[in-house]
Coordinates of C-alpha atoms in Angstrom, one line a residue:
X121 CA -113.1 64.7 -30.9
X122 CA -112.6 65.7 -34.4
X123 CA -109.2 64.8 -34.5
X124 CA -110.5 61.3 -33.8
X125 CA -112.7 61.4 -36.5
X126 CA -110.3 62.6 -39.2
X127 CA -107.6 59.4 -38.1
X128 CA -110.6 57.3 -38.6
X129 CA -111.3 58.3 -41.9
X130 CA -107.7 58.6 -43.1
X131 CA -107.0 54.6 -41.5
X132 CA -110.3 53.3 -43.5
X133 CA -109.1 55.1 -47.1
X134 CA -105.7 53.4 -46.6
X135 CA -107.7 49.8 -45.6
X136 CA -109.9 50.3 -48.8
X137 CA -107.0 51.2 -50.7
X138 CA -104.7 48.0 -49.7
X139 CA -108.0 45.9 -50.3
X140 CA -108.5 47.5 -54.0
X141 CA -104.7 46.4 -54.9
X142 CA -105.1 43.2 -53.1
X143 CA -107.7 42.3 -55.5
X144 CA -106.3 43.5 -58.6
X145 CA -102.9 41.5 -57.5
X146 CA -105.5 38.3 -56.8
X147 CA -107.1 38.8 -60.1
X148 CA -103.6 39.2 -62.0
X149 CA -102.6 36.1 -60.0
X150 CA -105.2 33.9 -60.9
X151 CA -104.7 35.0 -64.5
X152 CA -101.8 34.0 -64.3
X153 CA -102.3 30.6 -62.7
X154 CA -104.6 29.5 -65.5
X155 CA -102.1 29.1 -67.9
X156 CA -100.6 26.9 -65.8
X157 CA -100.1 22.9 -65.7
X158 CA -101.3 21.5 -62.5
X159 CA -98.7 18.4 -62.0
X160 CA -98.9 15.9 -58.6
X161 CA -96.0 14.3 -57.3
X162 CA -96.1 11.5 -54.4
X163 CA -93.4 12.0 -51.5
X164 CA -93.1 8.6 -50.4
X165 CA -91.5 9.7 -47.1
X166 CA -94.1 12.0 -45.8
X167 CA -97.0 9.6 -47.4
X168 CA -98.9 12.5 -49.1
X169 CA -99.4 13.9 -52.2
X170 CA -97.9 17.5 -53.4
X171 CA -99.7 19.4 -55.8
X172 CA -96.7 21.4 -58.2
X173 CA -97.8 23.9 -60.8
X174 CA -95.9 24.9 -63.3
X175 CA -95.6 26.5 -67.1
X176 CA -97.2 24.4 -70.3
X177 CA -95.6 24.2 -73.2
X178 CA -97.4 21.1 -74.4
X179 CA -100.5 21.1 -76.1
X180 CA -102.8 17.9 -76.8
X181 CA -104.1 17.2 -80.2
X182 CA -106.7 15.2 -81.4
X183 CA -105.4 12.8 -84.4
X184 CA -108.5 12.4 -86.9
X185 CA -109.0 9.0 -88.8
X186 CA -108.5 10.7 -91.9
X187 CA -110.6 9.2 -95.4
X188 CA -108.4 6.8 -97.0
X189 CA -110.3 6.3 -100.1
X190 CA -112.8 4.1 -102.0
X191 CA -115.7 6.2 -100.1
X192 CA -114.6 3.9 -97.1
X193 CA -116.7 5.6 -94.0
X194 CA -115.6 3.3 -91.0
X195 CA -113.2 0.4 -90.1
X196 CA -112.5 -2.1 -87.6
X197 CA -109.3 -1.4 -85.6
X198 CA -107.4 -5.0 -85.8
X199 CA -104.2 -3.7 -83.6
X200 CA -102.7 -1.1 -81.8
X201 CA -98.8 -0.6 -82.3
X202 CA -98.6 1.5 -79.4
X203 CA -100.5 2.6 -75.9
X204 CA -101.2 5.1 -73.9
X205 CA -97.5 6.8 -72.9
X206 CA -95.9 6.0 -75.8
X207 CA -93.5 8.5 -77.2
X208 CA -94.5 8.5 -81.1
X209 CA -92.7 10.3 -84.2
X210 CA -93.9 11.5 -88.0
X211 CA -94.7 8.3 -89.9
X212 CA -94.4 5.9 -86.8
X213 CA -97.3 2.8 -87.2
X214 CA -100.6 3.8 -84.7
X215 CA -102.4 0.7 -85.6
X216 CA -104.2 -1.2 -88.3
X217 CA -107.7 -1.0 -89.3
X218 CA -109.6 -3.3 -91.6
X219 CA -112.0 -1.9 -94.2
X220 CA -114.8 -3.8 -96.3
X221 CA -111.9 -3.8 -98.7
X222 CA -108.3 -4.0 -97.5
X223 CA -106.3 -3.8 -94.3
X224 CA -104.8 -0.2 -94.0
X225 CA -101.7 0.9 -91.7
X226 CA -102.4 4.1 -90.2
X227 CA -99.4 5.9 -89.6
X228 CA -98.8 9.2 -86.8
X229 CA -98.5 12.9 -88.4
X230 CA -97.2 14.0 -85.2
X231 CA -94.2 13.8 -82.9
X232 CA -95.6 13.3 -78.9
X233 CA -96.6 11.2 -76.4
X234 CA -99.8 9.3 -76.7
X235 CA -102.6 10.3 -74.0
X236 CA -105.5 8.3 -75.0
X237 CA -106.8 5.8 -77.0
X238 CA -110.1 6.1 -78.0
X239 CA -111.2 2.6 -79.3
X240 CA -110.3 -0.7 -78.6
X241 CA -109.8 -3.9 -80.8
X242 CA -112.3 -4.7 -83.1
X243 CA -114.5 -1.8 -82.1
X244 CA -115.5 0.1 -85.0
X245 CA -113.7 3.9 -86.0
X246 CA -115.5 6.2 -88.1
X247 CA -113.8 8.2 -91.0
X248 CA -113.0 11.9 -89.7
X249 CA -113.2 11.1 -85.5
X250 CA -110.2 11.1 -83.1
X251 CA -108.5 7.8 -83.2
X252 CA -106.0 8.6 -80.6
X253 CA -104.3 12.2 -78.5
X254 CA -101.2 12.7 -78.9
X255 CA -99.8 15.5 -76.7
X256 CA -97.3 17.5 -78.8
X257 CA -94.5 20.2 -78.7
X258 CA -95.9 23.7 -78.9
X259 CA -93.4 25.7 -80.3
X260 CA -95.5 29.1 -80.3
X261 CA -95.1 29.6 -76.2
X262 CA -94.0 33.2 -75.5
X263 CA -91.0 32.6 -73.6
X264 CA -92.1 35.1 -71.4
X265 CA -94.0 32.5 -70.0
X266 CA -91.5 30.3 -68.9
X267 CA -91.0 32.5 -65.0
X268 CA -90.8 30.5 -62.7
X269 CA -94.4 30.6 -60.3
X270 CA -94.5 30.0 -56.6
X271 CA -95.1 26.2 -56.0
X272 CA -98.3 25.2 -54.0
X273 CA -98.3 22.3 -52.0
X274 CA -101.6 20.2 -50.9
X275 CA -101.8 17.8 -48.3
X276 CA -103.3 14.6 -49.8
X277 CA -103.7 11.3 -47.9
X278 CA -102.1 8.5 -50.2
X279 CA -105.0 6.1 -50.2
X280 CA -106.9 8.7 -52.3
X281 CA -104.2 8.0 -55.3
X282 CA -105.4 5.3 -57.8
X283 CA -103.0 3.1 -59.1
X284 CA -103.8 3.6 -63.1
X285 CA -103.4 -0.1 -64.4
X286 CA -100.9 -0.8 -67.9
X287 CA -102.0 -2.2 -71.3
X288 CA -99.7 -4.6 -72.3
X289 CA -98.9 -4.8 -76.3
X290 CA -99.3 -8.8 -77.1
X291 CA -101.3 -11.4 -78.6
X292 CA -104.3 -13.8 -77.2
X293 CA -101.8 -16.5 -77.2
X294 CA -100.0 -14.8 -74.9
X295 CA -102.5 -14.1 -72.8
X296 CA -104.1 -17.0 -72.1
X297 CA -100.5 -18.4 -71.2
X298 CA -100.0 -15.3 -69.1
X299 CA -103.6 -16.3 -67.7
X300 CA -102.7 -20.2 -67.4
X301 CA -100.0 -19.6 -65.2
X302 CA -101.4 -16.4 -63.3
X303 CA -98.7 -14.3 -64.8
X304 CA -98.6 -10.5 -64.7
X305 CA -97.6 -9.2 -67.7
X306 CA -96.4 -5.4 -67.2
X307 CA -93.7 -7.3 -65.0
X308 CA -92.3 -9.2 -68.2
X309 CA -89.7 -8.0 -70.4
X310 CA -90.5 -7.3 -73.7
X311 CA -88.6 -7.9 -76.3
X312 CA -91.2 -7.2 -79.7
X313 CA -91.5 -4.4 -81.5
X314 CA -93.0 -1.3 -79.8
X315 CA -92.4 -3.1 -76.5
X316 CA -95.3 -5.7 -77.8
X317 CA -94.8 -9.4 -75.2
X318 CA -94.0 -12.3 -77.2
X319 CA -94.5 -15.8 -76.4
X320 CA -90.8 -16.0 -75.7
X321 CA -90.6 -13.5 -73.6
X322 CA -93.3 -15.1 -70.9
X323 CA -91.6 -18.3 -71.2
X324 CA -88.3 -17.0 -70.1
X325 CA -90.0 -15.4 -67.5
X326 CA -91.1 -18.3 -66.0
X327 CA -88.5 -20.7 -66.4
X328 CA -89.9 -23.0 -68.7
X329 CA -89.5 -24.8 -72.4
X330 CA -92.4 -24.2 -75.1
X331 CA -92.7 -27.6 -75.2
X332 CA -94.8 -26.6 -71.7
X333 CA -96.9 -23.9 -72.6
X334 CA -99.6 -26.1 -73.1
X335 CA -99.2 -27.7 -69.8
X336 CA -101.9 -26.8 -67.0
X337 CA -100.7 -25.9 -63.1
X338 CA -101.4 -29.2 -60.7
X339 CA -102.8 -27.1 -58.5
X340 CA -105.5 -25.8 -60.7
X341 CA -106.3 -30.0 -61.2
X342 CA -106.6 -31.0 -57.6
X343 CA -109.8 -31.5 -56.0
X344 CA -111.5 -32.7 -53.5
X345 CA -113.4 -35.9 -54.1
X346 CA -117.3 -36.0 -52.1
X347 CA -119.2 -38.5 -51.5
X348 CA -122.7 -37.7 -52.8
X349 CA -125.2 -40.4 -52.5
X350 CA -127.0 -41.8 -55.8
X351 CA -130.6 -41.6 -56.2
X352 CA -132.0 -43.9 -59.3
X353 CA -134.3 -41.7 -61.7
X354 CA -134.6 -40.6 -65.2
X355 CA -134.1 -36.9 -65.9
X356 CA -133.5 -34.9 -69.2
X357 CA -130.9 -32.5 -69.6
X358 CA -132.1 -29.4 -71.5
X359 CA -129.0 -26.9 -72.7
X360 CA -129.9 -23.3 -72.6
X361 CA -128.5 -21.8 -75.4
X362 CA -128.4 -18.0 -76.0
X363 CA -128.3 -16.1 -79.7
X364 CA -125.8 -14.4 -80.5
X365 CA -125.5 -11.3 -82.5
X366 CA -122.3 -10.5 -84.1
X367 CA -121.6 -6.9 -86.5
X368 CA -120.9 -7.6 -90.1
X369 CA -117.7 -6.0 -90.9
X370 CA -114.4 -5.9 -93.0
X371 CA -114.6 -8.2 -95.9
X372 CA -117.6 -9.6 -95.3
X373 CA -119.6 -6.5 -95.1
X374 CA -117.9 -5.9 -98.7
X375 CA -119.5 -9.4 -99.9
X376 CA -122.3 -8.3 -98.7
X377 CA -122.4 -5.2 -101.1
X378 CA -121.0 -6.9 -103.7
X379 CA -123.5 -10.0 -103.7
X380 CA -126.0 -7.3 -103.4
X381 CA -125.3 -5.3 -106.7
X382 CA -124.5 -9.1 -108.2
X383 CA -128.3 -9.7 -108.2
X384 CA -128.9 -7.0 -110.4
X385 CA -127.1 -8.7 -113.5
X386 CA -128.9 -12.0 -115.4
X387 CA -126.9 -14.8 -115.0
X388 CA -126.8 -18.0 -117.2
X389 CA -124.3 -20.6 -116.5
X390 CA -122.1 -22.8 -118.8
X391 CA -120.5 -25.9 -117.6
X392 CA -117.9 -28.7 -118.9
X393 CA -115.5 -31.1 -118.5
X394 CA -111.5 -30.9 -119.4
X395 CA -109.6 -34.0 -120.0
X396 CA -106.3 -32.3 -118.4
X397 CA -104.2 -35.9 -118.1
X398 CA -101.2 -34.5 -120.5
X399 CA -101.2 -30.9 -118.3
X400 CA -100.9 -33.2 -114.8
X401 CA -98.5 -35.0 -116.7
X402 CA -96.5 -31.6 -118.1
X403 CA -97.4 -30.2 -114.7
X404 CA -95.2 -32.5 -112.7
X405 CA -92.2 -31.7 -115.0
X406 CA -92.6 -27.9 -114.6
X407 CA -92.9 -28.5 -110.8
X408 CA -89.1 -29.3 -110.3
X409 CA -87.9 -26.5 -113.2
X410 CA -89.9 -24.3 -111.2
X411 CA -88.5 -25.4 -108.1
X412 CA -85.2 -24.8 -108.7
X413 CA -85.7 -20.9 -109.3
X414 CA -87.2 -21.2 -105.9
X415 CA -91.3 -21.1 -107.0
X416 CA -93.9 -23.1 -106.2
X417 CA -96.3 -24.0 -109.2
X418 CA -99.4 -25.3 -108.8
X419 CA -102.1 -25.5 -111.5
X420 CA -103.5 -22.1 -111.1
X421 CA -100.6 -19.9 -112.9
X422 CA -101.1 -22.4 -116.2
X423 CA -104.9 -21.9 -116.2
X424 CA -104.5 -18.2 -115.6
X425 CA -102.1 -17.9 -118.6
X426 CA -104.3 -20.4 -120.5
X427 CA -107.7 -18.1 -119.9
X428 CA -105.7 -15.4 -120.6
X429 CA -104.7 -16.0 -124.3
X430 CA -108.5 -16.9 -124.5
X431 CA -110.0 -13.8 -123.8
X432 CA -107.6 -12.3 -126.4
X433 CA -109.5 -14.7 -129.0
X434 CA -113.0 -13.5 -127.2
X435 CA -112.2 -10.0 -125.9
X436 CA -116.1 -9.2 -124.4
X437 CA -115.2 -11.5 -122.0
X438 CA -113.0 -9.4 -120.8
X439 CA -115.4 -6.3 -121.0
X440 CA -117.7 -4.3 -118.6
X441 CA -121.0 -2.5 -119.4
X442 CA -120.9 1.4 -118.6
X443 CA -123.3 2.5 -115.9
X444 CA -126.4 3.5 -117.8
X445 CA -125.9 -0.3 -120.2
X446 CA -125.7 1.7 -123.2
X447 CA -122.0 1.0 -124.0
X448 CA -119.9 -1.7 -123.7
X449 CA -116.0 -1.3 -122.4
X450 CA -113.2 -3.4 -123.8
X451 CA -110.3 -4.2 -121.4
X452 CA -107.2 -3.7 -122.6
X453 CA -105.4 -5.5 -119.6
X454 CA -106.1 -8.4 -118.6
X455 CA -106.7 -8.0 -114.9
X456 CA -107.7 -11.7 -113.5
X457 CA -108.8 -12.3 -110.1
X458 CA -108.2 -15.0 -108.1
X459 CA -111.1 -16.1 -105.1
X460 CA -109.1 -17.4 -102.0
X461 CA -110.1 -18.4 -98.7
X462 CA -108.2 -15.9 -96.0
X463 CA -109.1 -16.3 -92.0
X464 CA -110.6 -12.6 -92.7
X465 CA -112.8 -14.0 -95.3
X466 CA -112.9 -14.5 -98.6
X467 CA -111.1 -12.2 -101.0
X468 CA -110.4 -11.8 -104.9
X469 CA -107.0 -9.9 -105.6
X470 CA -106.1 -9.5 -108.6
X471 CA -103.0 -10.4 -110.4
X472 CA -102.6 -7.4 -113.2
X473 CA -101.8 -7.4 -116.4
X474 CA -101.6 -10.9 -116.7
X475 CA -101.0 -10.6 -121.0
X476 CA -97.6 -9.4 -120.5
X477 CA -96.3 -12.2 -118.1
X478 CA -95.2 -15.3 -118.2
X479 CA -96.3 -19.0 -116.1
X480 CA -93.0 -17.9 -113.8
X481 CA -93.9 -14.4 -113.1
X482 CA -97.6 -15.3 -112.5
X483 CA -96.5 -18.0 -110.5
X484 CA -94.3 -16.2 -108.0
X485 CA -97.1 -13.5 -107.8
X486 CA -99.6 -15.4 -106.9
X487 CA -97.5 -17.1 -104.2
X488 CA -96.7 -13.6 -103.0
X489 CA -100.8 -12.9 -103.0
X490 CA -101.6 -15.9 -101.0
X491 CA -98.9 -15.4 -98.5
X492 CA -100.1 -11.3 -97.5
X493 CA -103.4 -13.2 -97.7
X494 CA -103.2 -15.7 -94.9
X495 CA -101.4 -12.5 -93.1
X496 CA -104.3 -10.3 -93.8
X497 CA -102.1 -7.7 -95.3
X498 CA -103.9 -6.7 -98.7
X499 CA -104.1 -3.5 -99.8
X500 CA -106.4 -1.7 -102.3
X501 CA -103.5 -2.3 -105.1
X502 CA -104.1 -5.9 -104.6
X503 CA -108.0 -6.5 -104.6
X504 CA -109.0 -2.9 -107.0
X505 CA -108.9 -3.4 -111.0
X506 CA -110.2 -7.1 -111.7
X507 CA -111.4 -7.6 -115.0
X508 CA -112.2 -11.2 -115.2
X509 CA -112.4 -13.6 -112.1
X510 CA -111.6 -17.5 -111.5
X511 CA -112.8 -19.3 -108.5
X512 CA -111.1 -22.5 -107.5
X513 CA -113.6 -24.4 -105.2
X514 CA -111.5 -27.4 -106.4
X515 CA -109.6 -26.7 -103.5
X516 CA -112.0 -27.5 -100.4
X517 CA -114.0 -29.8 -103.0
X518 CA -117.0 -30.0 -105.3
X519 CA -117.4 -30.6 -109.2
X520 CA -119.6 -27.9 -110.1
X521 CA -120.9 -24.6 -108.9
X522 CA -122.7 -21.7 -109.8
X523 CA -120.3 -18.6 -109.6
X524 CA -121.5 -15.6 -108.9
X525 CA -120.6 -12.1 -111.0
X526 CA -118.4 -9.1 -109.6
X527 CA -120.1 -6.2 -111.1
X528 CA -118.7 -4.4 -113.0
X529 CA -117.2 -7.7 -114.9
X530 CA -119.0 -9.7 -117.1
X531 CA -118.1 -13.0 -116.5
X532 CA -116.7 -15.6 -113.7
X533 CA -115.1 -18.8 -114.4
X534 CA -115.0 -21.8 -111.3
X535 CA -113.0 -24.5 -111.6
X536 CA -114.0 -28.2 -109.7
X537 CA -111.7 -30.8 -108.2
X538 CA -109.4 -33.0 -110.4
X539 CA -110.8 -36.2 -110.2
X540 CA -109.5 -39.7 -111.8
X541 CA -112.5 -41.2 -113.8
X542 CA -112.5 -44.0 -116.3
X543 CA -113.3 -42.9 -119.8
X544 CA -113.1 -44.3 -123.1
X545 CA -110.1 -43.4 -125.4
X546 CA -110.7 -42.7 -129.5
X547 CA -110.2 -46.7 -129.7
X548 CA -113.5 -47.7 -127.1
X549 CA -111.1 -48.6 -124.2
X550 CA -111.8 -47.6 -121.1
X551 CA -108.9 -45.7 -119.6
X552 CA -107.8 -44.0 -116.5
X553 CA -108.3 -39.9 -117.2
X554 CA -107.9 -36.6 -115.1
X555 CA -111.2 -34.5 -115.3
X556 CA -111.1 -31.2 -114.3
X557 CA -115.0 -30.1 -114.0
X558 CA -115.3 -25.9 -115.2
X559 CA -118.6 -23.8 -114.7
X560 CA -118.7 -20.7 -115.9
X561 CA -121.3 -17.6 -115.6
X562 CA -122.1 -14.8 -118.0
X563 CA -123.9 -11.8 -117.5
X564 CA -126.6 -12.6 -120.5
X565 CA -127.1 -8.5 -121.4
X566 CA -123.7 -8.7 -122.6
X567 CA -122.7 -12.5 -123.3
X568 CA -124.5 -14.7 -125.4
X569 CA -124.4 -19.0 -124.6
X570 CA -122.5 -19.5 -127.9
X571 CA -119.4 -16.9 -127.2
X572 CA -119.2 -18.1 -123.7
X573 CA -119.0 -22.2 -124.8
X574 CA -116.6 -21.0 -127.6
X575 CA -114.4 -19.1 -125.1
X576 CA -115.0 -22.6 -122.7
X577 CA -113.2 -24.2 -125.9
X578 CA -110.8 -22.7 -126.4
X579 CA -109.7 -22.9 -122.9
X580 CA -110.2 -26.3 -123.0
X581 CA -108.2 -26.9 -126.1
X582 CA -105.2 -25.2 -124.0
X583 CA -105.7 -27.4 -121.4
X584 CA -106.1 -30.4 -122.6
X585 CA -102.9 -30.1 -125.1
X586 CA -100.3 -28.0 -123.6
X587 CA -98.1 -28.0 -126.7
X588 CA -100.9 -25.7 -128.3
X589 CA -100.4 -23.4 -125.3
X590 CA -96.5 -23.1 -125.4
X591 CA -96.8 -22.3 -129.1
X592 CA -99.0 -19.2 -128.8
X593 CA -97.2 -17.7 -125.4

């Protein structure tokens, strides 16, 4: 009996032994697991799902919108460059975001594969959140770490896998034409850059001419005709209409603050009439010379040369008040903005420096301005620094105006449409004369009527006689 007892006791200590390092061994296990990547990979064959784990040496990071200046807290993201998958490098384009100022290319500060994108287009980012993840090489890993682990396998019905559905890089065009013709678009070769869908690309994939594009499917056309039987009446159709709300952003949201601060200043406005006949007659001459050095020259590099050499002869006109309006700044470049109409909105770069250049040079700048304009590629450079502003509402008509003031500036000038109008020559006859209408506004703290309709003169004396202008260029 007692030697029954003592085997007993000896077999339990051995159990409770073997259970003690079996623990320990689970607990060093699972340790060890959790530094592990849990990976799935289909088998087709079997039709089931494997769960694989292995080492990480990957590590996902979390790419900030950093501040890009001008105390710019958000943006509107316009595109993505890439997607979710992408394989990215230092310096490679992410996307483009629009401010209340410019449009700003963000470029990666990492080399990895994109895992998420965390807004889409036109939803607003905010200065100092993630933008995107981009998992990256960690090259701290012990390699220690690199054993190989026993692989565990699940048993996992394939229905249970979701099919995780592709973003295609490309353009609304594109899409609707995709859309037209019911097209799938992670089926079509891409050609773009960043493996972006061009319009090309669907058309080849379909066969088909762009002289088609356009064309609608017969079989989206074809109906059936009913017979519905006519019942005389009078009724009246009401259309429900719904508000709609939409977020003021990008430039507008800067017109906004600009108009806003622009009410602070006392305007008074100054008006007049130029007799430009000889400068449309010069102009046209000037056209072809400038043509032939391959720049287009419209009006607006003469009158920005012209107001110019003006404001040297009136120099607070090219001035800005300090902060407090005790002091009054003096220019020494002459910094003129130009107002143009962009599908973003309007805008006002600013051609710099506009003293030490010449009709050409100002003309092949501002043909460079209005071409990143109608692209929406302005940067700060290009709308920052403006000393003095022209508005040309000639261009989508109207004589007169009232401009309104870009604070810190002092002044505005806004120029009407040419129009032919009869007026009387020194001798009482009625000829046939170009009149350019000009309105200008001051901010009166600074600017008195009599400076600003001297400053109009001189202006006007340029041109209206552009032989006094070529002398003092």
């Amino acid at each position: 009996m007692a030697f029954a007892t003592r085997r007993f006791i000896l077999l339990n200590l051995r159990n409770l032994k073997y259970s003690l390092y079996s623990a320990n061994a689970r607990k060093n296990t699972l340790r060890h697991y959790s530094k592990a990547l849990v990976s799935f990979k289909i088998d087709d064959k079997q039709n089931t799902r494997r769960l694989q784990t292995t080492n990480t040496y990957n590590k996902s990071v979390a790419f900030k919108l950093s501040d890009i200046g001008e105390g710019i807290r958000e943006v509107v993201v316009k595109e993505w460059y890439i997607k979710v998958g992408d394989k990215v490098q230092q310096f490679d384009n992410i996307c483009e975001v629009q401010s209340d100022k410019a449009a700003v290319t963000i470029s990666s500060r990492y080399d990895g594969v994109v895992t998420k994108l965390y807004y889409e287009v036109d939803q607003t980012a905010l200065v100092g959140q993630p933008l995107v993840d981009i998992e990256v090489e960690d090259a701290e890993e012990d390699s220690s770490q690199k054993s190989a682990i026993p692989e565990i396998t699940k048993e996992v019905p394939k229905s249970e896998v979701k099919s995780e559905r592709i973003k295609v890089l490309t353009t609304p065009a594109v899409r609707r034409i995709a859309a037209q013709f019911r097209v799938d678009l992670s089926n079509v070769n891409a050609t773009g850059k960043n493996g972006r869908v061009l319009k090309e690309d669907v058309l080849s994939h379909l066969n088909m001419s762009s002289d088609k594009s356009n064309d609608i499917p017969q079989n989206d056309l074809s109906v059936e005709a009913l017979s519905i039987p006519v019942t005389t009446g009078f009724a009246k159709m009401e259309t429900i209409v719904e508000d709609k709300i939409v977020p003021i952003t990008g430039f507008t949201k800067a017109m906004v603050k600009s108009m806003t601060e622009a009410m602070k200043i006392p305007h008074f406005v100054f008006s007049d009439e130029y007799d430009v006949t000889k400068l449309v007659e010069s102009r046209e001459n000037l056209k072809i010379m400038a043509k032939n050095r391959g720049v287009k020259l419209t009006y607006m590099p003469i009158i920005i040369k012209a107001a110019s050499l003006s404001i040297a002869k009136y120099p607070i006109i090219n001035s800005s008040p300090d902060s407090n309006c005790e002091n009054i700044i003096y220019k020494a470049s002459h910094n003129i903005g130009v107002a143009m109409n962009t599908p973003n909105g309007l805008v006002v770069p600013v051609i710099k420096n506009v003293q030490n250049k010449n009709i050409i040079e100002l003309a092949r700048e501002l043909n460079s301005l209005q071409e990143k304009g109608s692209k929406g590629q302005f940067g700060f450079n290009d709308l920052s620094g403006g000393t003095f502003t022209i508005s040309n509402i000639g261009i989508v008509g109207g004589t007169y105006t009232k401009p309104i003031i870009f604070s810190p500036q002092v002044s505005i000038g806004a120029l009407g449409k040419i129009q032919v109008l009869p007026r009387f020559d020194s001798e009482g006859n009625v000829v046939k004369a170009h009149i350019l209408s000009v309105s200008f506004a001051a901010d009166h703290r600074i600017i008195d009527g009599v400076t600003m309709a001297s400053f109009s003169n001189q202006l006007k004396e340029y041109l209206e006689n552009p032989q006094v202008l070529l002398l003092d260029l």
